[in-house]
PDB file of C-alpha atoms in Angstrom:
ATOM      1  CA  UNK A   1      -0.103  -0.065  -0.212  1.00  0.00           C
ATOM      2  CA  UNK A   2       2.940   2.493   0.635  1.00  0.00           C
ATOM      3  CA  UNK A   3       4.561   1.806  -2.556  1.00  0.00           C
ATOM      4  CA  UNK A   4       1.215   2.550  -4.324  1.00  0.00           C
ATOM      5  CA  UNK A   5       0.659   5.647  -2.403  1.00  0.00           C
ATOM      6  CA  UNK A   6       4.157   6.836  -3.063  1.00  0.00           C
ATOM      7  CA  UNK A   7       3.958   5.882  -7.098  1.00  0.00           C
ATOM      8  CA  UNK A   8       0.625   7.874  -6.867  1.00  0.00           C
ATOM      9  CA  UNK A   9       2.227  10.881  -5.455  1.00  0.00           C
ATOM     10  CA  UNK A  10       4.967  10.902  -7.837  1.00  0.00           C
ATOM     11  CA  UNK A  11       2.613  10.986 -10.691  1.00  0.00           C
ATOM     12  CA  UNK A  12       0.672  13.564  -9.074  1.00  0.00           C
ATOM     13  CA  UNK A  13       3.515  15.708  -8.710  1.00  0.00           C
ATOM     14  CA  UNK A  14       4.294  15.588 -12.429  1.00  0.00           C
ATOM     15  CA  UNK A  15       1.066  17.698 -13.043  1.00  0.00           C
ATOM     16  CA  UNK A  16      -0.573  18.777  -9.892  1.00  0.00           C
ATOM     17  CA  UNK A  17      -3.355  21.063 -11.519  1.00  0.00           C
ATOM     18  CA  UNK A  18      -4.641  22.660  -8.148  1.00  0.00           C
ATOM     19  CA  UNK A  19      -5.360  19.290  -6.683  1.00  0.00           C
ATOM     20  CA  UNK A  20      -4.440  18.139  -3.354  1.00  0.00           C
ATOM     21  CA  UNK A  21      -2.999  14.584  -2.720  1.00  0.00           C
ATOM     22  CA  UNK A  22      -3.710  12.830   0.520  1.00  0.00           C
ATOM     23  CA  UNK A  23      -2.348   9.474   1.664  1.00  0.00           C
ATOM     24  CA  UNK A  24      -4.010   6.889   4.204  1.00  0.00           C
ATOM     25  CA  UNK A  25      -2.289   5.935   7.207  1.00  0.00           C
ATOM     26  CA  UNK A  26      -2.794   2.066   7.807  1.00  0.00           C
ATOM     27  CA  UNK A  27      -1.744  -0.249  10.449  1.00  0.00           C
ATOM     28  CA  UNK A  28      -5.110  -1.278  12.263  1.00  0.00           C
ATOM     29  CA  UNK A  29      -4.807  -1.059  15.926  1.00  0.00           C
ATOM     30  CA  UNK A  30      -1.058  -2.150  15.798  1.00  0.00           C
ATOM     31  CA  UNK A  31       1.212   0.393  17.334  1.00  0.00           C
ATOM     32  CA  UNK A  32       4.259  -0.796  15.489  1.00  0.00           C
ATOM     33  CA  UNK A  33       2.347  -0.929  12.206  1.00  0.00           C
ATOM     34  CA  UNK A  34       0.860   2.474  12.553  1.00  0.00           C
ATOM     35  CA  UNK A  35       3.822   3.963  13.738  1.00  0.00           C
ATOM     36  CA  UNK A  36       5.636   2.660  10.660  1.00  0.00           C
ATOM     37  CA  UNK A  37       2.922   3.969   8.317  1.00  0.00           C
ATOM     38  CA  UNK A  38       2.925   7.370   9.956  1.00  0.00           C
ATOM     39  CA  UNK A  39       6.826   7.541   9.802  1.00  0.00           C
ATOM     40  CA  UNK A  40       6.964   6.559   6.134  1.00  0.00           C
ATOM     41  CA  UNK A  41       4.170   8.868   4.771  1.00  0.00           C
ATOM     42  CA  UNK A  42       5.226  11.830   6.721  1.00  0.00           C
ATOM     43  CA  UNK A  43       8.394  11.751   5.048  1.00  0.00           C
ATOM     44  CA  UNK A  44       6.659  12.212   1.748  1.00  0.00           C
ATOM     45  CA  UNK A  45       5.095  15.603   0.542  1.00  0.00           C
ATOM     46  CA  UNK A  46       1.501  14.566   0.774  1.00  0.00           C
ATOM     47  CA  UNK A  47      -0.880  17.654   1.191  1.00  0.00           C
ATOM     48  CA  UNK A  48      -2.914  15.991   4.084  1.00  0.00           C
ATOM     49  CA  UNK A  49      -3.203  12.360   5.717  1.00  0.00           C
ATOM     50  CA  UNK A  50      -6.246  10.145   6.458  1.00  0.00           C
ATOM     51  CA  UNK A  51      -6.518   7.650   9.009  1.00  0.00           C
ATOM     52  CA  UNK A  52      -7.883   4.050   7.360  1.00  0.00           C
ATOM     53  CA  UNK A  53      -8.127   0.644   8.269  1.00  0.00           C
ATOM     54  CA  UNK A  54      -9.564  -0.891  11.264  1.00  0.00           C
ATOM     55  CA  UNK A  55      -9.807   2.070  14.026  1.00  0.00           C
ATOM     56  CA  UNK A  56     -10.929  -0.511  16.929  1.00  0.00           C
ATOM     57  CA  UNK A  57     -13.919  -2.214  17.823  1.00  0.00           C
ATOM     58  CA  UNK A  58     -15.708   0.593  19.588  1.00  0.00           C
ATOM     59  CA  UNK A  59     -15.390   4.209  20.397  1.00  0.00           C
ATOM     60  CA  UNK A  60     -13.081   3.782  23.277  1.00  0.00           C
ATOM     61  CA  UNK A  61     -10.426   1.690  21.167  1.00  0.00           C
ATOM     62  CA  UNK A  62     -10.771   4.482  18.612  1.00  0.00           C
ATOM     63  CA  UNK A  63     -10.084   7.202  21.049  1.00  0.00           C
ATOM     64  CA  UNK A  64      -7.023   5.475  22.350  1.00  0.00           C
ATOM     65  CA  UNK A  65      -5.661   4.955  18.853  1.00  0.00           C
ATOM     66  CA  UNK A  66      -5.881   8.622  18.242  1.00  0.00           C
ATOM     67  CA  UNK A  67      -4.422   9.574  21.466  1.00  0.00           C
ATOM     68  CA  UNK A  68      -1.250   7.938  20.805  1.00  0.00           C
ATOM     69  CA  UNK A  69      -1.102   8.412  17.136  1.00  0.00           C
ATOM     70  CA  UNK A  70      -1.775  11.955  16.667  1.00  0.00           C
ATOM     71  CA  UNK A  71       1.160  13.348  18.585  1.00  0.00           C
ATOM     72  CA  UNK A  72       3.404  11.614  15.844  1.00  0.00           C
ATOM     73  CA  UNK A  73       2.195  14.194  13.393  1.00  0.00           C
ATOM     74  CA  UNK A  74       4.150  17.355  13.922  1.00  0.00           C
ATOM     75  CA  UNK A  75       2.379  20.659  13.516  1.00  0.00           C
ATOM     76  CA  UNK A  76       3.500  20.800   9.898  1.00  0.00           C
ATOM     77  CA  UNK A  77       1.631  17.491   9.117  1.00  0.00           C
ATOM     78  CA  UNK A  78      -1.745  18.130  10.721  1.00  0.00           C
ATOM     79  CA  UNK A  79      -3.790  19.109   7.980  1.00  0.00           C
TER      80      UNK A  79
END
């Protein structure tokens, strides 16, 4: 999925045409996989980020996921 996102971004940057390009952070509820995804994707010049995949079984798991994941996006990557 990361290879596809990087390939899509390269193509997009060839001819932006006033369009934004967002990527999707994956990894389910696995801390290590989400961390790897955030670190890789924030190293690329995407215009914004979406959080995809499994976000937990309920709102409590979703909140826990967001509480540890959101600080990984520095100020410049929160869009």
